[in-house]
Coordinates of C-alpha atoms and ligand atoms in Angstrom, one line a residue:
M1 CA -15.9 123.6 -132.6
S2 CA -15.5 121.8 -129.5
A3 CA -15.7 118.2 -128.4
T4 CA -16.6 116.1 -125.2
V5 CA -14.3 113.7 -124.5
P6 CA -15.8 110.3 -124.4
S7 CA -14.8 109.6 -120.6
G8 CA -12.3 107.4 -120.2
S9 CA -13.1 105.4 -123.4
S10 CA -10.3 104.1 -125.3
G11 CA -9.2 104.0 -129.3
D12 CA -9.6 107.0 -131.6
P13 CA -11.9 109.6 -130.0
S14 CA -12.7 110.8 -133.3
H15 CA -15.0 107.6 -133.8
H16 CA -17.0 109.0 -131.4
W17 CA -18.6 111.8 -133.4
F18 CA -22.3 110.1 -133.2
Q19 CA -21.9 111.2 -129.4
H20 CA -22.2 115.1 -131.1
T21 CA -24.3 114.5 -134.1
V22 CA -27.8 115.9 -134.9
F23 CA -29.5 113.5 -137.1
Y24 CA -32.1 114.1 -140.2
E25 CA -34.2 111.7 -140.7
V26 CA -35.4 111.6 -144.6
L27 CA -37.8 109.5 -146.7
V28 CA -36.0 110.1 -150.1
R29 CA -39.6 109.7 -151.9
G30 CA -41.1 112.7 -150.0
F31 CA -38.1 115.1 -150.1
F32 CA -37.2 116.4 -153.7
D33 CA -38.0 115.0 -157.1
A34 CA -35.2 116.0 -159.3
N35 CA -36.9 114.3 -162.4
D36 CA -40.2 115.7 -162.3
D37 CA -42.1 112.0 -162.1
G38 CA -43.8 112.8 -158.9
T39 CA -41.7 110.8 -156.8
G40 CA -38.5 112.2 -154.9
D41 CA -35.3 110.9 -155.0
L42 CA -31.5 110.5 -154.5
A43 CA -30.6 113.1 -156.9
G44 CA -33.3 115.7 -155.4
L45 CA -32.2 115.2 -152.0
R46 CA -28.5 115.6 -153.2
A47 CA -29.4 118.9 -154.6
K48 CA -31.4 119.9 -151.2
L49 CA -28.1 119.7 -149.2
D50 CA -27.0 123.2 -149.3
Y51 CA -30.1 123.6 -147.2
L52 CA -29.5 120.9 -144.8
Q53 CA -26.0 122.2 -144.5
W54 CA -27.5 125.9 -143.9
L55 CA -30.1 123.9 -141.6
G56 CA -26.8 122.7 -139.3
I57 CA -27.6 118.8 -139.1
D58 CA -24.6 116.7 -139.2
C59 CA -25.7 113.4 -140.3
L60 CA -28.5 112.2 -142.6
W61 CA -30.8 109.1 -141.9
L62 CA -32.1 107.8 -145.4
L63 CA -35.1 105.8 -144.6
P64 CA -34.9 102.5 -147.5
F65 CA -34.0 103.1 -150.7
N66 CA -33.8 99.7 -152.0
P67 CA -36.2 97.7 -154.6
S68 CA -39.3 97.2 -153.2
P69 CA -43.3 96.5 -154.2
M70 CA -43.6 99.1 -151.5
R71 CA -46.3 97.8 -149.1
D72 CA -45.0 99.0 -146.0
G73 CA -42.8 102.2 -147.0
G74 CA -39.9 100.2 -148.4
Y75 CA -39.3 98.2 -145.3
D76 CA -40.3 95.4 -147.6
V77 CA -37.0 95.2 -149.8
S78 CA -36.4 92.9 -152.8
D79 CA -33.4 93.3 -153.6
F80 CA -30.7 94.6 -151.0
F81 CA -27.9 95.4 -153.4
Q82 CA -29.5 97.5 -155.6
V83 CA -31.3 101.5 -155.9
H84 CA -35.0 101.2 -156.1
P85 CA -35.4 103.0 -159.6
D86 CA -37.5 105.8 -158.5
Y87 CA -34.8 107.3 -156.8
G88 CA -32.1 106.7 -158.8
T89 CA -29.1 104.4 -159.4
I90 CA -26.3 103.1 -156.9
G91 CA -23.9 106.2 -158.9
D92 CA -26.6 108.6 -157.1
L93 CA -26.2 107.0 -153.7
V94 CA -22.4 107.7 -154.0
A95 CA -22.5 111.2 -155.7
L96 CA -24.9 112.0 -152.7
V97 CA -22.7 110.5 -150.3
E98 CA -20.0 112.4 -151.9
D99 CA -21.3 115.4 -151.7
A100 CA -22.7 115.4 -147.9
H101 CA -19.3 114.4 -147.3
R102 CA -17.8 117.4 -148.7
R103 CA -20.3 119.5 -146.6
G104 CA -19.1 117.4 -143.5
I105 CA -22.3 115.8 -143.3
R106 CA -22.8 112.0 -143.1
V107 CA -25.3 109.7 -144.5
I108 CA -26.4 106.6 -142.5
A109 CA -29.3 104.4 -144.5
D110 CA -31.7 101.8 -142.8
L111 CA -30.8 98.2 -143.0
V112 CA -33.8 95.8 -143.3
I113 CA -32.0 93.0 -141.3
N114 CA -35.0 91.1 -140.1
H115 CA -37.4 90.3 -143.3
T116 CA -37.5 90.9 -146.9
S117 CA -40.4 91.4 -149.2
D118 CA -42.4 88.4 -150.1
Q119 CA -41.2 89.0 -153.5
H120 CA -37.7 88.9 -152.7
P121 CA -36.1 86.3 -155.3
W122 CA -35.0 84.6 -152.1
F123 CA -38.2 84.1 -150.9
V124 CA -39.3 83.4 -154.0
E125 CA -37.1 80.2 -154.4
S126 CA -37.7 79.7 -150.4
R127 CA -41.4 79.1 -151.2
S128 CA -41.0 77.0 -154.0
S129 CA -40.3 73.6 -152.4
R130 CA -39.0 71.7 -149.7
T131 CA -35.7 70.7 -150.7
N132 CA -34.5 73.8 -153.0
P133 CA -31.2 75.8 -152.1
K134 CA -33.1 78.0 -150.5
A135 CA -35.3 76.5 -148.5
D136 CA -34.2 77.4 -145.3
W137 CA -33.4 80.8 -145.5
Y138 CA -36.9 81.3 -144.3
V139 CA -38.5 80.5 -140.8
W140 CA -41.0 77.6 -142.2
N141 CA -43.0 75.1 -139.8
D142 CA -45.9 72.6 -140.3
D143 CA -48.3 74.2 -138.1
D144 CA -48.8 77.9 -136.9
K145 CA -48.8 76.8 -133.3
R146 CA -45.1 77.4 -132.4
W147 CA -43.7 80.2 -130.0
P148 CA -47.2 81.5 -129.0
E149 CA -45.7 83.6 -126.8
A150 CA -44.3 86.0 -129.7
R151 CA -46.5 88.8 -129.3
V152 CA -48.1 90.1 -133.0
V153 CA -46.2 93.6 -133.6
F154 CA -49.0 95.2 -135.8
A155 CA -52.1 93.6 -133.8
D156 CA -55.2 95.9 -135.4
V157 CA -53.7 94.3 -139.1
E158 CA -52.5 90.8 -138.2
R159 CA -54.0 88.3 -136.6
S160 CA -50.9 85.9 -136.1
N161 CA -46.9 85.7 -136.8
W162 CA -47.6 82.5 -139.2
T163 CA -49.3 82.7 -142.8
F164 CA -49.9 79.7 -144.9
D165 CA -47.8 79.6 -148.3
D166 CA -50.1 77.4 -151.0
T167 CA -47.0 76.5 -153.0
R168 CA -45.1 74.9 -150.0
K169 CA -47.9 74.2 -148.4
Q170 CA -46.2 75.3 -144.8
Y171 CA -46.4 78.5 -142.5
Y172 CA -43.7 81.1 -143.0
W173 CA -43.3 82.9 -139.9
H174 CA -43.4 86.9 -140.0
R175 CA -43.0 89.5 -137.2
F176 CA -44.8 92.2 -139.1
Y177 CA -47.1 92.0 -142.3
S178 CA -47.6 88.5 -144.0
H179 CA -45.8 89.9 -147.2
Q180 CA -42.6 90.1 -144.5
P181 CA -41.0 86.7 -144.2
D182 CA -38.6 86.7 -141.6
L183 CA -35.5 85.8 -142.5
N184 CA -34.0 82.5 -140.3
Y185 CA -30.7 83.4 -139.0
D186 CA -30.5 80.2 -137.6
N187 CA -28.8 79.4 -141.2
P188 CA -25.0 80.6 -141.4
E189 CA -26.0 81.3 -145.3
V190 CA -28.2 84.2 -144.1
A191 CA -26.3 85.4 -141.6
E192 CA -23.2 85.7 -144.2
A193 CA -25.7 87.4 -147.1
M194 CA -26.7 89.8 -144.7
L195 CA -23.1 90.5 -143.8
E196 CA -22.2 91.0 -148.0
V197 CA -25.1 93.6 -147.8
V198 CA -23.3 95.5 -144.9
R199 CA -19.8 95.5 -147.0
F200 CA -21.5 96.5 -150.5
W201 CA -23.0 99.4 -148.8
L202 CA -20.6 100.3 -146.5
D203 CA -17.6 100.1 -149.1
L204 CA -19.9 102.8 -151.1
G205 CA -19.1 105.0 -148.1
L206 CA -22.1 104.8 -146.4
D207 CA -21.7 106.1 -142.4
G208 CA -23.5 103.2 -141.0
F209 CA -26.8 101.9 -140.7
R210 CA -30.2 102.1 -139.0
L211 CA -31.1 98.1 -137.8
D212 CA -34.7 98.2 -138.3
A213 CA -36.6 95.5 -136.0
V214 CA -33.3 93.9 -134.5
P215 CA -35.0 92.6 -131.8
Y216 CA -36.7 89.6 -133.6
L217 CA -33.7 88.3 -135.8
F218 CA -34.2 84.5 -133.5
Q219 CA -37.1 82.6 -132.2
R220 CA -37.0 80.2 -129.6
D221 CA -39.2 78.1 -127.8
G222 CA -40.7 79.3 -124.8
T223 CA -39.9 82.9 -125.5
S224 CA -41.3 85.9 -126.8
G225 CA -38.8 85.9 -129.4
E226 CA -37.1 89.4 -128.8
H227 CA -33.9 90.0 -127.2
L228 CA -32.2 86.8 -127.4
P229 CA -28.9 86.0 -127.0
E230 CA -28.4 84.8 -130.7
T231 CA -29.6 88.1 -131.5
H232 CA -26.7 90.0 -129.6
A233 CA -24.2 87.3 -130.8
Y234 CA -25.1 88.3 -134.4
V235 CA -25.2 92.1 -134.1
R236 CA -21.7 91.4 -132.1
R237 CA -20.5 89.8 -135.4
I238 CA -22.0 92.9 -137.3
R239 CA -19.9 95.4 -134.7
K240 CA -17.2 93.3 -135.4
Q241 CA -16.5 93.5 -138.8
L242 CA -16.8 97.2 -138.9
D243 CA -14.6 98.1 -136.1
A244 CA -12.1 95.8 -138.0
E245 CA -12.7 96.9 -141.7
Y246 CA -14.8 100.4 -141.3
P247 CA -14.0 102.0 -137.9
G248 CA -15.7 105.4 -137.4
R249 CA -19.2 103.8 -139.0
I250 CA -21.8 103.5 -137.0
L251 CA -24.8 101.1 -136.0
L252 CA -28.2 102.5 -134.6
A253 CA -30.5 99.8 -133.0
E254 CA -34.1 100.1 -133.9
A255 CA -35.7 98.3 -130.8
N256 CA -38.8 99.4 -129.4
G257 CA -38.2 98.0 -125.2
W258 CA -38.0 99.0 -122.1
P259 CA -35.1 100.8 -121.7
A260 CA -33.2 98.5 -119.3
D261 CA -33.8 95.8 -122.5
V262 CA -32.7 98.1 -125.0
A263 CA -29.5 99.3 -123.2
D264 CA -29.2 95.5 -124.1
Y265 CA -28.1 96.4 -127.4
F266 CA -24.8 98.3 -126.5
G267 CA -23.5 95.2 -125.4
T268 CA -20.4 96.2 -123.3
G269 CA -19.4 98.8 -125.9
D270 CA -19.4 95.8 -128.5
E271 CA -22.8 95.5 -130.3
C272 CA -24.7 99.1 -131.4
H273 CA -23.0 102.8 -130.7
L274 CA -26.7 104.1 -130.5
C275 CA -30.0 102.7 -129.3
F276 CA -33.3 104.5 -129.9
H277 CA -34.8 105.7 -126.8
F278 CA -38.4 104.7 -127.4
P279 CA -40.3 105.3 -124.1
L280 CA -38.4 108.5 -123.6
M281 CA -40.8 109.6 -126.5
P282 CA -44.4 109.3 -125.1
R283 CA -43.7 110.9 -121.9
L284 CA -42.4 114.2 -123.5
F285 CA -45.8 114.2 -124.9
T286 CA -47.4 113.5 -121.3
A287 CA -45.2 115.6 -119.3
V288 CA -46.4 118.7 -121.5
R289 CA -50.2 117.9 -121.3
R290 CA -50.2 116.8 -117.8
E291 CA -48.2 119.7 -117.2
Q292 CA -45.9 117.5 -114.5
R293 CA -42.1 116.7 -114.9
Y294 CA -42.6 113.4 -113.3
P295 CA -43.0 110.8 -116.7
V296 CA -40.2 112.1 -118.1
T297 CA -37.7 111.9 -114.8
E298 CA -39.4 108.4 -114.1
I299 CA -38.3 107.0 -117.3
L300 CA -34.9 108.9 -117.0
S301 CA -34.9 107.1 -113.5
Q302 CA -35.0 104.0 -114.9
T303 CA -32.5 104.3 -117.7
P304 CA -29.6 102.7 -117.2
E305 CA -25.5 104.0 -117.3
I306 CA -24.4 103.1 -121.1
P307 CA -21.0 102.2 -121.7
D308 CA -18.8 104.9 -122.4
G309 CA -18.2 105.3 -126.3
C310 CA -22.1 104.7 -126.7
Q311 CA -25.1 107.2 -127.0
W312 CA -28.7 107.2 -127.1
A313 CA -31.2 109.0 -130.1
I314 CA -33.5 110.5 -128.9
F315 CA -36.4 111.7 -130.6
L316 CA -40.3 113.7 -130.9
R317 CA -42.0 112.0 -134.3
N318 CA -40.2 109.7 -136.5
H319 CA -42.0 108.0 -139.8
D320 CA -43.9 105.4 -137.7
E321 CA -46.6 106.3 -135.5
L322 CA -46.4 107.7 -132.1
T323 CA -45.9 104.2 -130.6
L324 CA -47.4 103.4 -127.2
E325 CA -46.3 100.1 -127.1
Q326 CA -43.7 100.8 -123.8
V327 CA -46.2 102.8 -122.0
T328 CA -48.9 101.3 -119.2
D329 CA -52.6 100.8 -120.4
E330 CA -53.7 103.8 -118.5
E331 CA -51.1 105.8 -120.1
R332 CA -51.8 104.7 -123.3
D333 CA -55.6 105.3 -122.5
Y334 CA -54.6 109.1 -121.4
L335 CA -52.4 109.9 -124.9
F336 CA -55.1 108.6 -127.1
A337 CA -57.6 110.6 -124.9
E338 CA -55.2 113.7 -125.5
Y339 CA -53.9 112.9 -128.9
A340 CA -56.1 111.4 -131.3
K341 CA -59.8 112.5 -130.3
D342 CA -60.5 111.3 -133.7
P343 CA -60.1 107.3 -134.3
R344 CA -58.8 107.8 -137.5
M345 CA -55.9 109.4 -135.7
K346 CA -54.9 105.7 -134.5
R347 CA -52.4 103.8 -136.4
H348 CA -51.1 100.4 -135.1
M349 CA -50.4 100.9 -131.6
G350 CA -50.0 104.5 -131.7
I351 CA -50.9 107.8 -133.1
G352 CA -50.1 108.6 -136.8
R353 CA -49.9 112.0 -136.5
R354 CA -46.9 115.0 -136.9
L355 CA -45.4 116.9 -133.8
A356 CA -47.4 120.3 -135.0
P357 CA -50.6 118.9 -135.1
L358 CA -50.2 116.7 -132.1
L359 CA -49.3 119.8 -130.2
D360 CA -52.5 122.0 -131.7
G361 CA -50.2 124.0 -133.7
D362 CA -49.1 126.3 -130.7
R363 CA -45.0 126.9 -131.3
R364 CA -44.7 127.9 -127.5
L365 CA -45.1 124.2 -126.9
A366 CA -42.7 123.2 -130.2
E367 CA -40.0 125.0 -129.1
L368 CA -40.2 124.0 -125.7
L369 CA -39.9 120.7 -126.7
Y370 CA -37.3 120.8 -129.1
A371 CA -35.6 122.5 -126.3
L372 CA -35.8 119.1 -124.4
L373 CA -34.6 116.9 -127.2
L374 CA -31.9 118.8 -127.7
S375 CA -30.6 119.0 -124.1
L376 CA -31.3 116.0 -122.9
P377 CA -29.0 113.2 -122.7
G378 CA -29.0 111.6 -126.3
S379 CA -28.9 112.7 -130.1
P380 CA -31.4 114.0 -131.6
V381 CA -33.1 113.1 -134.3
V382 CA -35.0 115.8 -136.0
Y383 CA -38.1 114.0 -138.8
Y384 CA -37.7 115.9 -142.3
G385 CA -40.6 118.8 -142.0
D386 CA -40.8 119.2 -138.4
E387 CA -38.4 121.8 -139.1
I388 CA -40.6 123.9 -140.2
L389 CA -43.9 122.4 -138.4
M390 CA -45.2 120.4 -141.2
G391 CA -48.6 119.1 -140.9
D392 CA -50.6 115.5 -141.5
N393 CA -52.7 114.2 -143.7
I394 CA -54.7 111.5 -141.5
Y395 CA -57.0 110.4 -144.1
L396 CA -54.3 108.6 -145.9
G397 CA -53.8 104.9 -145.0
D398 CA -51.4 103.3 -142.4
R399 CA -48.5 105.7 -141.8
D400 CA -48.4 107.7 -145.1
S401 CA -50.3 110.1 -142.5
V402 CA -46.5 111.4 -141.8
R403 CA -45.2 111.4 -145.0
T404 CA -46.4 113.5 -147.3
P405 CA -44.3 115.5 -149.4
M406 CA -41.5 117.7 -148.3
Q407 CA -43.5 121.5 -148.6
W408 CA -40.7 123.7 -150.2
S409 CA -42.3 127.1 -151.4
P410 CA -45.7 128.2 -152.1
D411 CA -45.5 126.8 -155.7
R412 CA -47.5 124.0 -157.6
N413 CA -47.3 121.0 -155.4
G414 CA -45.2 122.8 -152.5
G415 CA -42.1 123.0 -154.9
F416 CA -41.7 119.4 -154.0
S417 CA -42.1 118.1 -158.1
R418 CA -43.1 119.4 -161.5
A419 CA -45.0 116.6 -162.1
D420 CA -48.6 116.7 -162.5
F421 CA -50.8 116.7 -159.5
A422 CA -52.4 113.4 -160.4
R423 CA -48.9 111.5 -160.4
L424 CA -47.3 112.4 -157.2
Y425 CA -46.5 109.5 -155.0
L426 CA -48.7 111.0 -152.1
P427 CA -50.4 114.3 -152.5
P428 CA -49.2 117.3 -150.5
L429 CA -50.9 119.1 -147.6
M430 CA -52.7 122.0 -149.3
D431 CA -55.3 123.0 -145.9
P432 CA -55.3 126.4 -145.0
V433 CA -53.4 125.7 -141.4
Y434 CA -50.7 123.3 -142.6
G435 CA -50.9 123.2 -146.3
Y436 CA -48.0 124.0 -148.3
G437 CA -49.5 128.1 -148.7
A438 CA -48.9 128.2 -145.1
V439 CA -45.8 126.5 -144.2
N440 CA -43.2 126.2 -146.2
V441 CA -39.5 126.2 -146.0
E442 CA -39.2 129.1 -148.5
A443 CA -41.5 131.7 -146.7
Q444 CA -39.8 130.7 -143.3
M445 CA -36.3 131.1 -145.0
R446 CA -37.3 135.0 -145.7
N447 CA -38.8 135.1 -141.8
P448 CA -35.5 135.3 -139.6
G449 CA -38.6 135.2 -136.8
S450 CA -39.8 131.9 -137.9
F451 CA -39.5 128.3 -136.3
L452 CA -37.2 126.9 -138.5
H453 CA -35.2 130.3 -137.7
W454 CA -35.4 129.2 -134.3
L455 CA -34.2 125.3 -134.9
R456 CA -31.1 126.6 -136.7
G457 CA -30.1 128.9 -134.0
M458 CA -30.8 126.1 -131.3
L459 CA -28.6 123.5 -133.5
V460 CA -25.8 126.5 -133.6
Q461 CA -26.0 126.7 -129.6
R462 CA -26.1 123.3 -129.1
R463 CA -23.0 122.8 -131.1
S464 CA -21.1 125.6 -129.0
L465 CA -22.5 123.3 -125.6
P466 CA -20.3 120.3 -126.5
V467 CA -21.2 118.9 -122.8
L468 CA -24.8 118.6 -123.6
G469 CA -23.4 115.5 -126.2
V470 CA -22.0 113.5 -123.3
G471 CA -22.2 115.2 -120.5
R472 CA -23.4 113.9 -117.2
M473 CA -27.2 115.1 -116.1
E474 CA -28.2 115.6 -112.6
V475 CA -31.9 116.5 -112.2
L476 CA -32.6 119.4 -109.9
D477 CA -34.8 119.4 -106.8
C478 CA -37.7 121.6 -107.4
P479 CA -40.5 122.3 -105.5
N480 CA -42.8 123.2 -108.6
P481 CA -43.9 120.3 -110.1
S482 CA -44.1 121.5 -113.4
I483 CA -40.6 122.4 -113.6
L484 CA -38.1 120.7 -115.3
A485 CA -34.5 121.3 -114.6
F486 CA -31.6 119.6 -115.0
V487 CA -27.9 120.5 -115.4
R488 CA -25.3 118.7 -118.0
S489 CA -21.6 119.0 -116.7
G490 CA -18.6 117.4 -117.6
E491 CA -15.1 118.1 -119.6
V492 CA -14.6 119.3 -122.7
L493 CA -12.2 119.1 -125.3
E494 CA -11.2 122.4 -127.6
A495 CA -10.6 120.9 -130.5
S496 CA -12.8 119.9 -133.6
I497 CA -14.0 116.3 -133.2
A498 CA -13.5 114.2 -136.4
A499 CA -14.0 114.8 -140.1
V500 CA -16.1 113.4 -142.0
P501 CA -14.0 110.0 -143.5
S502 CA -13.2 110.1 -147.1
T503 CA -15.0 108.4 -149.5
G504 CA -11.5 109.3 -151.6
Q505 CA -12.9 112.4 -152.8
E506 CA -12.0 115.9 -151.6
P507 CA -11.7 116.3 -148.1
A508 CA -14.6 117.4 -146.0
V509 CA -15.3 121.4 -145.4
P510 CA -16.8 121.8 -141.8
V511 CA -20.0 122.9 -141.4
S512 CA -20.8 126.6 -141.5
T513 CA -23.4 127.9 -139.4
G514 CA -23.2 131.4 -140.3
Q515 CA -23.5 132.3 -137.0
E516 CA -20.4 132.0 -134.7
P517 CA -20.2 130.3 -131.6
A518 CA -21.0 131.5 -128.2
V519 CA -18.0 132.5 -126.5
P520 CA -17.0 130.0 -124.0
V521 CA -17.5 130.5 -120.3
S522 CA -14.9 129.8 -118.0
T523 CA -16.2 127.5 -115.2
G524 CA -12.9 128.3 -112.9
Q525 CA -12.5 124.2 -112.6
E526 CA -9.1 123.0 -113.2
P527 CA -9.5 120.3 -116.2
A528 CA -8.4 116.9 -115.1
V529 CA -6.8 116.4 -118.4
P530 CA -4.6 119.0 -120.1
G531 CA -6.7 120.7 -123.1
H532 CA -9.8 120.2 -121.8
R533 CA -12.0 122.4 -119.8
S534 CA -15.2 121.6 -117.6
Q535 CA -18.6 122.6 -118.9
A536 CA -22.1 122.5 -116.9
V537 CA -25.0 124.0 -118.9
L538 CA -27.9 124.6 -116.6
C539 CA -31.1 123.8 -118.5
V540 CA -35.2 125.0 -117.0
H541 CA -38.1 123.9 -118.3
N542 CA -41.4 125.3 -117.5
L543 CA -44.1 122.2 -118.8
S544 CA -46.8 124.6 -118.0
R545 CA -48.8 127.1 -119.9
F546 CA -49.1 129.1 -117.2
A547 CA -46.1 131.0 -115.9
Q548 CA -44.5 129.1 -113.0
P549 CA -41.6 130.4 -110.5
A550 CA -38.6 127.7 -109.8
L551 CA -36.5 127.4 -106.8
L552 CA -33.7 125.2 -107.7
D553 CA -31.2 123.3 -105.6
L554 CA -27.9 124.9 -107.0
A555 CA -26.1 124.3 -103.8
P556 CA -23.2 122.4 -105.8
W557 CA -22.8 125.5 -107.6
E558 CA -22.8 128.1 -105.4
G559 CA -20.8 130.9 -105.8
M560 CA -21.2 130.5 -110.0
R561 CA -23.4 132.6 -112.2
P562 CA -25.8 131.4 -114.7
V563 CA -25.0 133.1 -117.8
E564 CA -28.1 132.5 -120.2
V565 CA -26.9 131.0 -123.4
L566 CA -28.7 132.5 -126.0
G567 CA -27.7 136.2 -125.4
R568 CA -24.8 135.6 -122.9
V569 CA -26.7 137.4 -120.5
P570 CA -25.2 137.2 -117.0
F571 CA -27.7 135.8 -113.9
P572 CA -27.1 136.6 -110.5
A573 CA -24.8 134.2 -108.8
V574 CA -25.7 131.4 -107.1
G575 CA -26.0 131.9 -103.1
A576 CA -26.7 129.8 -100.4
E577 CA -30.1 129.6 -101.0
P578 CA -32.1 128.0 -103.4
Y579 CA -32.1 129.7 -107.0
P580 CA -34.9 131.9 -108.0
L581 CA -35.9 132.0 -111.6
A582 CA -39.6 132.6 -113.1
L583 CA -40.3 131.0 -116.2
G584 CA -43.0 132.3 -118.7
P585 CA -45.7 130.2 -120.6
Y586 CA -44.1 127.3 -121.8
G587 CA -41.0 129.0 -121.4
Y588 CA -36.9 127.5 -121.1
S589 CA -34.1 128.6 -120.5
W590 CA -30.3 127.6 -120.5
F591 CA -27.3 129.0 -118.7
E592 CA -24.0 128.0 -119.1
L593 CA -22.7 128.2 -115.1
S594 CA -19.8 130.4 -114.8
A595 CA -16.8 130.7 -111.9
S596 CA -16.8 134.4 -113.1
V597 CA -18.5 136.7 -110.3
E598 CA -17.6 139.9 -111.6
P599 CA -20.6 142.6 -110.6
L600 CA -24.0 142.1 -112.9
G601 CA -23.3 145.5 -114.7
A602 CA -19.2 144.6 -116.3
Q603 CA -20.8 142.2 -118.2
E604 CA -24.1 143.4 -119.7
P605 CA -23.4 144.6 -123.3
Ligands
GLC1 C1 -40.0 99.3 -138.3 C2 -39.9 100.6 -139.4 C3 -41.7 100.5 -139.6 C4 -41.7 99.2 -140.6 C5 -41.2 98.0 -139.4 C6 -41.3 96.8 -140.2 O1 -40.4 99.3 -137.5 O2 -39.6 101.9 -138.4 O3 -41.8 101.7 -140.6 O4 -43.0 98.9 -141.3 O5 -39.5 98.3 -139.0 O6 -40.2 96.9 -141.3

């Protein structure tokens, strides 16, 4: 396996594993039920590691697994130091992490840092009086008038960020549901308590955290209460602890904002290792509906350079609604009109649907969007079930529409659980289009032409093109607005990137993909650093439902030969004129740019 050289960065390059990682976001509750009680659990997830290894993902991101009254999918934590009894024990978590590490798979988890459940003992104590030891662990006020500039995130269900507490006779502050009071980070005890939570899980072997709702940690008069300097200072404090005591573990920021604001969570390379690129996601959906590259290229042009040793995390769908917070009113109207034709599809400020139904089940579109996800700058995040193009259930409340059980087989309950149907945490899909009879892992594993096999093959290819991890990106000039073409280029290192860290057990085993990586293509350029070589990959995408011509300005690569990545098929060398290609409806191709200009026939199989 090759790895790119983190350009100019100091420190151990093995710690930059997250720049070359495909993440897999998994709902423990919804993945596999090992004890037949109707709810997925850690032992169930562990039992499916073979599948995840086969698929070729590099890191699991576990949605919250702490004890919780489950009024917000577990983002309402009632004990930060335990595992929800429905999911198993701390021992099960450790066993999962160790087994994953043995397979070369890392594991990160959500850290619900901003708030707790109102049933958390800290809040129960805090609300009990104005003088108890935890009285200032949450944000209290005598009236509900303070900080009017702070928007209400779930504006469709909450009227205010303040809720009156009858016992304490004061208002408490919450940026999300009223049952999720915000912690008071101005209190040093709170800041220290959350660092203790961080240490606790890292000591058990987790490889890092997604920092949930990180922009909201502090409140200040006259501000929106988002992205405040105090919040960044606290993130730096967590990072400092990781660098000092847990090198190689990562922080991933969930900060839904414009690229320039979000990029601040990288700091100068001293805050988060990764940040989700939220605004890119809706623009991918706009681009394929408008059949125009502009929405994507425009947001990329607004995306600042990020510090060395950092990375964007990019995604198509996740456990939340397809959020439309970071788009203009006009774009939002357009996306609602195109993708939420039934009002029941709307959730909060977005659309509560999965990838496949959003695309009307069009496999070509799903491939196109995944080809983009795997080649645009950033580490891709795959949402569980999307690898088999699972559907959703818009009749379920809140965001449960996209959190139904994983569909493993056509058996009872989709092979998810042997519990009685009535006991399942949510009903599996049973409709004729997306139900488990029609869409399931078993069938797709048996069918080499399935989307699952296609995606697995693409992950193999991506692994052989390390430049897709951190290479530069140049968007190519092309007169056809439906064509999105770019070149990813940079120097790559011919060595394995970091082995998964040991948690004191057997050494990590490299992931076997079952497929040989593609033979590297020489670009003929002298590497700037010994042991490295240059790599350049041309990625071309047709956003239109009709075949399209592409005339690409490849002047800087004149004389080189594009070699199609999947079949190693050599194409005519780049000449002085714009390079002509034809793409089928929603077509895409990746080419490695090679210095070899042997006659075409000589390279054909
Ligand atoms: C994040 C989570 C979302 C949750 C919210 C409040 O945005 O992704 O699911 O509801 O935080 O914790």
